[in-house]
Tab-separated table of C-alpha atoms in Angstrom:
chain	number	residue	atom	x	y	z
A	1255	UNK	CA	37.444	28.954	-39.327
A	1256	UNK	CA	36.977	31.611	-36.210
A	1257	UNK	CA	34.840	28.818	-34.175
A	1258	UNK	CA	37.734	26.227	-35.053
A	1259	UNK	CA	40.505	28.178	-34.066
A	1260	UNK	CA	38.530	28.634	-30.802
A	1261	UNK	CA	37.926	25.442	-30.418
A	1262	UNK	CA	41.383	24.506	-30.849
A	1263	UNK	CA	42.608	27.264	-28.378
A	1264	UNK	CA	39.810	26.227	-25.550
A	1265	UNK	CA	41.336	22.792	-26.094
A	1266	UNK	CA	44.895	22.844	-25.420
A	1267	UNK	CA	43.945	25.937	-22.931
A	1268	UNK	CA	42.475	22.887	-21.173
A	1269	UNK	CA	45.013	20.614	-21.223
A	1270	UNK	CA	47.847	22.647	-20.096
A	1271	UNK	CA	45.827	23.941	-17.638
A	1272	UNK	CA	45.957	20.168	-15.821
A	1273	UNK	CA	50.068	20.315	-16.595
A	1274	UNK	CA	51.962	20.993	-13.385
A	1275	UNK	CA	49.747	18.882	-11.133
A	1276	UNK	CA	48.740	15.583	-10.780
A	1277	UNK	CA	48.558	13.934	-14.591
A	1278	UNK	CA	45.635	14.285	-16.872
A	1279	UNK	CA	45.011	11.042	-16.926
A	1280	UNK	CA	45.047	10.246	-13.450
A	1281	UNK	CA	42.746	13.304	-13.005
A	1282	UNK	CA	40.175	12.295	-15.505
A	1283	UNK	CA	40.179	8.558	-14.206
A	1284	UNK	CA	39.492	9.921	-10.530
A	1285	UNK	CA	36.169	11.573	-11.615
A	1286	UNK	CA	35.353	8.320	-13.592
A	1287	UNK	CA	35.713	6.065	-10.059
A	1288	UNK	CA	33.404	8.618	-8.391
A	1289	UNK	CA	30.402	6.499	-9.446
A	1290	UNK	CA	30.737	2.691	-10.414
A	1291	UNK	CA	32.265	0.543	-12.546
A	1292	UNK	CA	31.797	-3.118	-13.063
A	1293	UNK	CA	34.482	-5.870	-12.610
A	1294	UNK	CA	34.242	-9.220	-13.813
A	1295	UNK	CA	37.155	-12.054	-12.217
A	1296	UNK	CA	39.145	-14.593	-13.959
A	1297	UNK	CA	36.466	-16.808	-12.482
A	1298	UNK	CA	33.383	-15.159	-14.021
A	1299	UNK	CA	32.167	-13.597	-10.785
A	1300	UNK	CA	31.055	-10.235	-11.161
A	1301	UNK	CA	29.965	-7.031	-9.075
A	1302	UNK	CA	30.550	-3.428	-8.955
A	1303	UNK	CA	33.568	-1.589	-7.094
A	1304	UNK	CA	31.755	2.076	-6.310
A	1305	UNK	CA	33.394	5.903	-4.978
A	1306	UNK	CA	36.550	4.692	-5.600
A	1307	UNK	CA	38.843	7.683	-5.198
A	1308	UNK	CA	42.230	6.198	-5.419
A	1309	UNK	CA	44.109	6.210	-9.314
A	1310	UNK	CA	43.925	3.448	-11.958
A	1311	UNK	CA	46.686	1.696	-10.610
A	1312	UNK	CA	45.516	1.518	-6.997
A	1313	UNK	CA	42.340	0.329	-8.565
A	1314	UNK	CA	43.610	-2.340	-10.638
A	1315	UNK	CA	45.771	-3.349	-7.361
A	1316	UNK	CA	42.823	-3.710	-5.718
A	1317	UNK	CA	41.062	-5.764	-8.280
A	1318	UNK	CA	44.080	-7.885	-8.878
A	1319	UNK	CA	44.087	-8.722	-5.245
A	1320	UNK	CA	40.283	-8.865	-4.989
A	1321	UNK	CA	41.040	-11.790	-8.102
A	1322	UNK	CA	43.415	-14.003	-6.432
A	1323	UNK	CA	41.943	-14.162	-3.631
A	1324	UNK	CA	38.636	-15.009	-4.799
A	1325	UNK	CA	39.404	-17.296	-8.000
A	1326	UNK	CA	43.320	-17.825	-7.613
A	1327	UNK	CA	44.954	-21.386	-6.596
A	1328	UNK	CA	45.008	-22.663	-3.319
A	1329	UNK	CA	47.487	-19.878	-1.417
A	1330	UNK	CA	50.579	-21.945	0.435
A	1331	UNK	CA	49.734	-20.753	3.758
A	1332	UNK	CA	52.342	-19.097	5.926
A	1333	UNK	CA	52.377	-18.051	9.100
B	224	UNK	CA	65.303	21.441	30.175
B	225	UNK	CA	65.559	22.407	26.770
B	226	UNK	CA	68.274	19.772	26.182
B	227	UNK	CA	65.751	17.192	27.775
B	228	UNK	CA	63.030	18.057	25.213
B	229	UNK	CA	65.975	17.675	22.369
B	230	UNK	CA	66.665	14.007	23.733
B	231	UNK	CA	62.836	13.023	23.339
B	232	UNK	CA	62.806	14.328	20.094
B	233	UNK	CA	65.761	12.632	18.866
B	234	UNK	CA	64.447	9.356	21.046
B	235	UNK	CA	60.915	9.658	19.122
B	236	UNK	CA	62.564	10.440	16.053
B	237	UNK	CA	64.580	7.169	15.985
B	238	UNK	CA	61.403	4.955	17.337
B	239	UNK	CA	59.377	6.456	14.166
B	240	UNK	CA	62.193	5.608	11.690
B	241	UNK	CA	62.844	2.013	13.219
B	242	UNK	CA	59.244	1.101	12.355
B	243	UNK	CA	59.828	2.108	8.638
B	244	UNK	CA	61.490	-0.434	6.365
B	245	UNK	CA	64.073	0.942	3.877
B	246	UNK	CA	62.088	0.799	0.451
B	247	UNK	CA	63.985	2.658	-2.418
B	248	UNK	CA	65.207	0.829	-5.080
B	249	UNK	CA	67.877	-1.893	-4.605
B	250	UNK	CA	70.793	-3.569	-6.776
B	251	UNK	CA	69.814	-6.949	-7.129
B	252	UNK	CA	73.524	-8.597	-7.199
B	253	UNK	CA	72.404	-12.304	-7.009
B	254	UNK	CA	69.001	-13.950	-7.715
B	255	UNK	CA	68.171	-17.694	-6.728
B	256	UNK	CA	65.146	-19.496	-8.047
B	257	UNK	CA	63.660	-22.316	-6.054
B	258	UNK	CA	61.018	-24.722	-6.625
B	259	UNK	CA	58.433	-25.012	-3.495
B	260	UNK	CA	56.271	-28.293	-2.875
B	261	UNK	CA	53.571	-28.219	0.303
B	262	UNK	CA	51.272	-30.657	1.957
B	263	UNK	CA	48.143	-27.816	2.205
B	264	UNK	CA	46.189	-30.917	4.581
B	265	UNK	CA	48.107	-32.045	6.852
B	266	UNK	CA	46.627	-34.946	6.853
B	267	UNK	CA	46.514	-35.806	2.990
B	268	UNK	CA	49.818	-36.647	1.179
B	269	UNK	CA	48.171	-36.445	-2.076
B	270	UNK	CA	47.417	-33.026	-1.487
B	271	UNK	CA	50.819	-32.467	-1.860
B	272	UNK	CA	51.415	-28.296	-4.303
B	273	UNK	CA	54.618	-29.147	-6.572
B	274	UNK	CA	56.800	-26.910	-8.664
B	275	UNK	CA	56.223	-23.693	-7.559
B	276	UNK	CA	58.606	-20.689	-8.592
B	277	UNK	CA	59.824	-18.329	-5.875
B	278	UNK	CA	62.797	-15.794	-5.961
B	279	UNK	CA	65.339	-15.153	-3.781
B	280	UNK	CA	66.736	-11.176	-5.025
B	281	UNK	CA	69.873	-10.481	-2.740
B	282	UNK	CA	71.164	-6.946	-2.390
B	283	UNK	CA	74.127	-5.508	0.048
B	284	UNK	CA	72.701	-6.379	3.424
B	285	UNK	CA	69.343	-7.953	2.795
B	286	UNK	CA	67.138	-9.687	0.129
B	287	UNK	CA	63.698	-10.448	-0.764
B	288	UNK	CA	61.425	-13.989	-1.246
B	289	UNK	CA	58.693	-13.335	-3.816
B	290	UNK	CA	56.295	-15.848	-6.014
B	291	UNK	CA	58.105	-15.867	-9.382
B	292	UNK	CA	53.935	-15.160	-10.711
B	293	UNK	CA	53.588	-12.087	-7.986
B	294	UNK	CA	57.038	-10.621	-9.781
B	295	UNK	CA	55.884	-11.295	-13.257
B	296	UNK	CA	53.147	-9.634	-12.333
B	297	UNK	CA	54.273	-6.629	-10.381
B	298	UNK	CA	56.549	-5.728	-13.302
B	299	UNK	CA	53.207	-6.190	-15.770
B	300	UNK	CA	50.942	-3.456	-13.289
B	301	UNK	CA	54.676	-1.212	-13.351
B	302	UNK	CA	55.129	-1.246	-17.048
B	303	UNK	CA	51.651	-0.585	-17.957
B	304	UNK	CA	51.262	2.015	-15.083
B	305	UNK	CA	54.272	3.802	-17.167
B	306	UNK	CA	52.469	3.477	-20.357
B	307	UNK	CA	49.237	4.396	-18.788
B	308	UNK	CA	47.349	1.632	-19.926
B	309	UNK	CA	46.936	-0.005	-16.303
B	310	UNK	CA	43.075	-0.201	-17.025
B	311	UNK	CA	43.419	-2.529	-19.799
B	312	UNK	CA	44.721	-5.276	-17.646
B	313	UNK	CA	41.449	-5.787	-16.213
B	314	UNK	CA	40.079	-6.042	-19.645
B	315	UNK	CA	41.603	-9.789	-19.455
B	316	UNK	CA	41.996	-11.283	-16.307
B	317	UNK	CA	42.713	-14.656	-16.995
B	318	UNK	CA	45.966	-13.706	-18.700
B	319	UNK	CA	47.489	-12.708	-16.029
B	320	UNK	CA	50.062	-14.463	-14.183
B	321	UNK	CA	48.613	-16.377	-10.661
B	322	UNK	CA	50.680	-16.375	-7.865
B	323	UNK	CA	50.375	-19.021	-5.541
B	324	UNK	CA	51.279	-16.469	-2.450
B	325	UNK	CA	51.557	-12.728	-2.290
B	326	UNK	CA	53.408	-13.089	0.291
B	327	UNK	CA	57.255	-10.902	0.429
B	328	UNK	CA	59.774	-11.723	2.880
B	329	UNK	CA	62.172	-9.236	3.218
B	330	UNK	CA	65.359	-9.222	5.017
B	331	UNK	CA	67.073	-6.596	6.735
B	332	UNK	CA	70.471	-7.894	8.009
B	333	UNK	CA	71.769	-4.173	9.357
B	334	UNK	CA	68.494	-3.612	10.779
B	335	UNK	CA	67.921	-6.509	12.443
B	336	UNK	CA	64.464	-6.657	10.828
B	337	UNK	CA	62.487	-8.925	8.791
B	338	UNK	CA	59.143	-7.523	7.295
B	339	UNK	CA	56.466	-9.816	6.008
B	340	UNK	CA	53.939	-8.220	3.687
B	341	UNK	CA	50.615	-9.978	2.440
B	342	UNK	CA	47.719	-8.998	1.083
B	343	UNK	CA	44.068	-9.716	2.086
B	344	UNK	CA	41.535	-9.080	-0.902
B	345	UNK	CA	42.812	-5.809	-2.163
B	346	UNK	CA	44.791	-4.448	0.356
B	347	UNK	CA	48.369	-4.784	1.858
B	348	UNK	CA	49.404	-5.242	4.906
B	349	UNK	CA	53.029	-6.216	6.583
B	350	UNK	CA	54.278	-6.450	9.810
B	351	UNK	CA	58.114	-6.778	10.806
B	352	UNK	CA	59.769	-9.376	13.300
B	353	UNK	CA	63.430	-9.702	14.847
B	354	UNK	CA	65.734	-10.958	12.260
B	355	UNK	CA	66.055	-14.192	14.629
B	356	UNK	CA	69.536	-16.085	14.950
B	357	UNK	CA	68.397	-19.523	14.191
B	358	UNK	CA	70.188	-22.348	16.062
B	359	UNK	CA	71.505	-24.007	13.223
B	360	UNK	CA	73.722	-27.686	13.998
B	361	UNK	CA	76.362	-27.903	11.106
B	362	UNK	CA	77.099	-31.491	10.999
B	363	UNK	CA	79.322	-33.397	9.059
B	364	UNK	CA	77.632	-35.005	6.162
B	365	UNK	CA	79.120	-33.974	2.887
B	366	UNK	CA	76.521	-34.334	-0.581
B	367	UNK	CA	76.438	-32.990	-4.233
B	368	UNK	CA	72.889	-31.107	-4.757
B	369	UNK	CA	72.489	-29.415	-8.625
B	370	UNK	CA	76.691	-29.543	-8.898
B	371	UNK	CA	77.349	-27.623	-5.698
B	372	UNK	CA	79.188	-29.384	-2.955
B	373	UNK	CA	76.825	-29.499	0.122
B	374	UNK	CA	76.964	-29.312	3.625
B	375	UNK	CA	74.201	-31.071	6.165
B	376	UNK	CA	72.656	-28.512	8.715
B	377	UNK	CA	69.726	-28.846	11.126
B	378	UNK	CA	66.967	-26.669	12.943
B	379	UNK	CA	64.230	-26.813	14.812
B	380	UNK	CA	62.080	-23.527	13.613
B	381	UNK	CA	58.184	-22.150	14.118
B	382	UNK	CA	57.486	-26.547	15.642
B	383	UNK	CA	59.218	-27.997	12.558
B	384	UNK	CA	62.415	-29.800	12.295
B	385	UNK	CA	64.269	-28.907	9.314
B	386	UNK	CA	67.350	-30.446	7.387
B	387	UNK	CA	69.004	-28.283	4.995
B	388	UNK	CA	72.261	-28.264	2.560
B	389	UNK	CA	74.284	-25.351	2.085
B	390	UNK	CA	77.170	-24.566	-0.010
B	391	UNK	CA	79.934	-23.082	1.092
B	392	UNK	CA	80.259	-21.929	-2.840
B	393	UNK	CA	77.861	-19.642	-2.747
B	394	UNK	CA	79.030	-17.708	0.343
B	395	UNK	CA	75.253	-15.868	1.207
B	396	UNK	CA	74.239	-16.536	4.155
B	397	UNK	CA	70.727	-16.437	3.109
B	398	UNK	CA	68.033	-19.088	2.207
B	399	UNK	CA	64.095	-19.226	1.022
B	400	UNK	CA	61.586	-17.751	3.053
B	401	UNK	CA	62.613	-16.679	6.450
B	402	UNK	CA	65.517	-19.133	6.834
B	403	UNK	CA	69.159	-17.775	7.216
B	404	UNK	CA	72.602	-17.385	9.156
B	405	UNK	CA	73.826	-20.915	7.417
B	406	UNK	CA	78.169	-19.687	6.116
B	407	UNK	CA	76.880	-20.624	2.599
B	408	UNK	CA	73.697	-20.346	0.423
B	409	UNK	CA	70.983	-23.155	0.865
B	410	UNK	CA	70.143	-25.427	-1.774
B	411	UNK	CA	68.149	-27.559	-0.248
B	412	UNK	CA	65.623	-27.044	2.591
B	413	UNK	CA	63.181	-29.796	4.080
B	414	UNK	CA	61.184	-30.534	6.857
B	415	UNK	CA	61.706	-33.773	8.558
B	416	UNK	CA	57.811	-35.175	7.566
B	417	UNK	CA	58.433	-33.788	4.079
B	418	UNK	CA	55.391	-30.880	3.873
B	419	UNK	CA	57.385	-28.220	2.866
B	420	UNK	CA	60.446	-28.428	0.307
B	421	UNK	CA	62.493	-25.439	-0.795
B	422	UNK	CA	64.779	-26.370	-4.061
B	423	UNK	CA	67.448	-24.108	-5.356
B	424	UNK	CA	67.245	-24.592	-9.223
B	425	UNK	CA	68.691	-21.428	-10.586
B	426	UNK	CA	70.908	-18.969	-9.480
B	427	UNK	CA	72.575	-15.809	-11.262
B	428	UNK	CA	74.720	-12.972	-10.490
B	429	UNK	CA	72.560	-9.989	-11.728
B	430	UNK	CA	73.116	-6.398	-11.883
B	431	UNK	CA	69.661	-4.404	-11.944
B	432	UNK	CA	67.090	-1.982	-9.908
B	433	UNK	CA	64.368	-3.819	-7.924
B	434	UNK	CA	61.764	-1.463	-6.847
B	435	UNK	CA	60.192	-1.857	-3.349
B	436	UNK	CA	57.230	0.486	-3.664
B	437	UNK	CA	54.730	-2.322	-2.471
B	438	UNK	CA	56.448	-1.868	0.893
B	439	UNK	CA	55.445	2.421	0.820
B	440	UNK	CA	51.803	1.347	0.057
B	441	UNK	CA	51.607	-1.780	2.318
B	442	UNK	CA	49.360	-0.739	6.299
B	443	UNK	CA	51.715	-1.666	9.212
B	444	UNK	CA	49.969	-3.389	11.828
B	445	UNK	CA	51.333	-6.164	14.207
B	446	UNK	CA	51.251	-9.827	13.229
B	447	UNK	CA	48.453	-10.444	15.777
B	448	UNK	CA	46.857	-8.369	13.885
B	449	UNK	CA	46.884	-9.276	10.961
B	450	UNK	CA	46.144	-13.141	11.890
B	451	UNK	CA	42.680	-11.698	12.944
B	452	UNK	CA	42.356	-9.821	9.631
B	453	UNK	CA	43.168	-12.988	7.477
B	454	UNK	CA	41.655	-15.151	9.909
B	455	UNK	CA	38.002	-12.916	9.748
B	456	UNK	CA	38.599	-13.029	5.753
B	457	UNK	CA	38.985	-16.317	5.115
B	458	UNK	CA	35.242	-16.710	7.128
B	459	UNK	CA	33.421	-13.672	5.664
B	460	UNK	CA	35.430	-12.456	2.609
B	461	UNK	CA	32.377	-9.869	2.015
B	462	UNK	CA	33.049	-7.599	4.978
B	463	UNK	CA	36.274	-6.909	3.810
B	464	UNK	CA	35.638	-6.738	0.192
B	465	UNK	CA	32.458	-4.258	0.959
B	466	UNK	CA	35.214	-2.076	3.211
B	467	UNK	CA	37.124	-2.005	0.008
B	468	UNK	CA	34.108	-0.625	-2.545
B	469	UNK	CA	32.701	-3.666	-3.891
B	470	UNK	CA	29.041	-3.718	-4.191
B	471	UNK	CA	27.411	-7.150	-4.733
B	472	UNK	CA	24.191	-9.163	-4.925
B	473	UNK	CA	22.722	-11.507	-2.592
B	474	UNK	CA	23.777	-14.065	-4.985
B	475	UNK	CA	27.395	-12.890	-5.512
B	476	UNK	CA	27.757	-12.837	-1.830
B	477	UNK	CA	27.105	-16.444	-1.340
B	478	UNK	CA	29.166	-17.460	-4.348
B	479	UNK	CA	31.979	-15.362	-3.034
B	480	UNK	CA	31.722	-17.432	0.728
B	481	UNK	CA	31.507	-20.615	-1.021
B	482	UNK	CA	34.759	-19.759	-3.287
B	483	UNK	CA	36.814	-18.616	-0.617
B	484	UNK	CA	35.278	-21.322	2.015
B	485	UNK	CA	36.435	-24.368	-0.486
B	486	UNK	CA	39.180	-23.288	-1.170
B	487	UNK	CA	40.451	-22.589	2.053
B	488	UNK	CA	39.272	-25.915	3.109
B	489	UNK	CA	41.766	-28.455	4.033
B	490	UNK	CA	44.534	-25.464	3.806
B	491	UNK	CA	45.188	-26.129	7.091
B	492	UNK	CA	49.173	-27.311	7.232
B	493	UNK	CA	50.425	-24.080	8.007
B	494	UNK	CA	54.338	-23.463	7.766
B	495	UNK	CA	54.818	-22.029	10.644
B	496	UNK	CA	53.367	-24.069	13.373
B	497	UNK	CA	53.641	-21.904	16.624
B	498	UNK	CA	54.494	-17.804	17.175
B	499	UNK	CA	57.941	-17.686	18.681
């Protein structure tokens, strides 16, 4: 019962802890970009994106963009 | 001299903020829809794009031109950034909405300005131009287009001739892409060989926020510029794509070239046909 309450304490200890500053999330997803992650387009074509240190949105931005580009329709070009 | 160094300041201080565009939220008061059809070869009529969506979002002095797709899918990355669940949209790719252009046109009537922002692989760019007064001939031919009464005008813009009906109904002087200064809204928008047609085929009065964060994240770099960047991407996608984090395979690389390489083949009917 001791260890749990512990447990329970080291927990939201934690989690406040990241209140105040950037988000929790956005924290945690930063540390995941530090290494790799796969991406696979609309079109099937796949590689890694790697040290990304930007936040999940600016990552799927990226991606997004990466995806029309490389699979979209043909772009109506402008200037 | 002190008052010297105070007019600098307050000269540098107004050259910084003229190269910013003004990107907080806006109250969209009228939105037109129009449906786009392009020749991409020049030399192909069959070619010919049909049918695609873009937006016209007018607010008090300025609007902005947007893919109907890159909207739908702006507000898709927004929502799910609020529920932070952006990740799971590249769980799915393929249902995602595909613009045609992520191109934005945005008008700024008491600045003068017009910024264009487009994106090459995963990053942003824009660069701004003079709002130009276009030499519009208002001539005297009177037609019904979609049940507004419609008034013939003519131009001569970027080496194509244009002929375009506005309404005097709709009193915006506004129009698709980078066309303006018409006394009336246009409906209708060709160029005289018929490779680029701009439709109106919805409009509202609306009453909402539009956010213009894409502008806050977009580089600025000149127009020159970023003709080289788009220019260099278009013939070796992987440098830029490698800049941006992407690791690949010999074999992905190729792939990648031959994608981008087809399907920028024959794209070569550009709308604007020469820089002034």
């Amino acid at each position: 019962m001791k260890n749990l309450f512990l447990t329970l304490v080291f927990v939201f200890a934690t989690a406040f802890s990241f209140a105040g500053s950037d988000s929790y999330e956005t924290k945690l997803e930063t540390a995941m970009f530090n290494d790799c992650i796969g991406v696979t387009l609309s079109c099937g074509v796949s590689y890694d994106i790697c040290n990304f240190t930007g936040t999940t949105s600016q990552l799927v931005n990226l991606v997004i963009g990466q995806n029309n580009n490389v699979c979209g329709t043909k772009i109506m070009p402008v200037e | 001299m002190r008052s010297l160094h105070i007019i600098l300041l307050i000269f540098y201080s107004s050259v910084l903020f003229s190269q910013e565009n003004n990107t907080e939220n806006k109250t969209i008061k009228h939105q037109a829809t129009y449906s786009i059809s392009w020749q991409p070869d020049s030399l192909n009529v069959n070619s010919k794009i049909k049918n695609k969506k873009y937006k016209l979002l007018m607010f008090e002095n300025g609007s902005l031109y947007v893919d109907s797709n890159r909207l739908k899918l702006d507000s898709l990355i927004q929502d799910s950034e609020n529920r932070g669940t952006s990740f799971a949209l590249l769980s799915n790719m393929n249902s995602l909405p595909q613009p045609n252009s992520n191109n934005r046109i945005l008008k700024q009537y008491s600045k003068n300005t017009l910024w264009s922002l487009n994106q090459v692989s995963g990053t942003t760019y824009q660069y701004s131009e003079k709002l130009k007064l276009m030499d519009w001939k208002i001539e005297d031919d009177i037609k019904i287009i979609n049940t507004y009464k419609c008034q013939k005008a003519t131009v001569n813009y970027s080496g194509r001739n244009y002929i375009a009906w506005f309404t005097s109904e709709l009193p915006i002087n506004d129009g698709p892409y980078k066309f303006s200064g018409l006394p009336g809204l246009i409906i209708l928008l060709h160029d005289t060989k018929n490779q680029y047609s701009f439709e109106l085929i919805n409009f509202q009065k609306t009453n909402y926020l539009q956010s213009f964060d894409v502008f806050n994240n977009a580089k600025i770099i000149s127009k020159k510029d970023y003709k080289k960047i788009r220019n260099a991407y278009i013939n070796n996608p992987i440098v830029q794509m490698e800049g941006e984090g992407a690791v690949f395979s010999e074999e992905t690389k190729r792939q990648i070239i031959k994608m981008i390489r087809n399907k920028n083949k024959n794209n070569n009917n550009r709308i604007e046909l020469t820089d002034d």
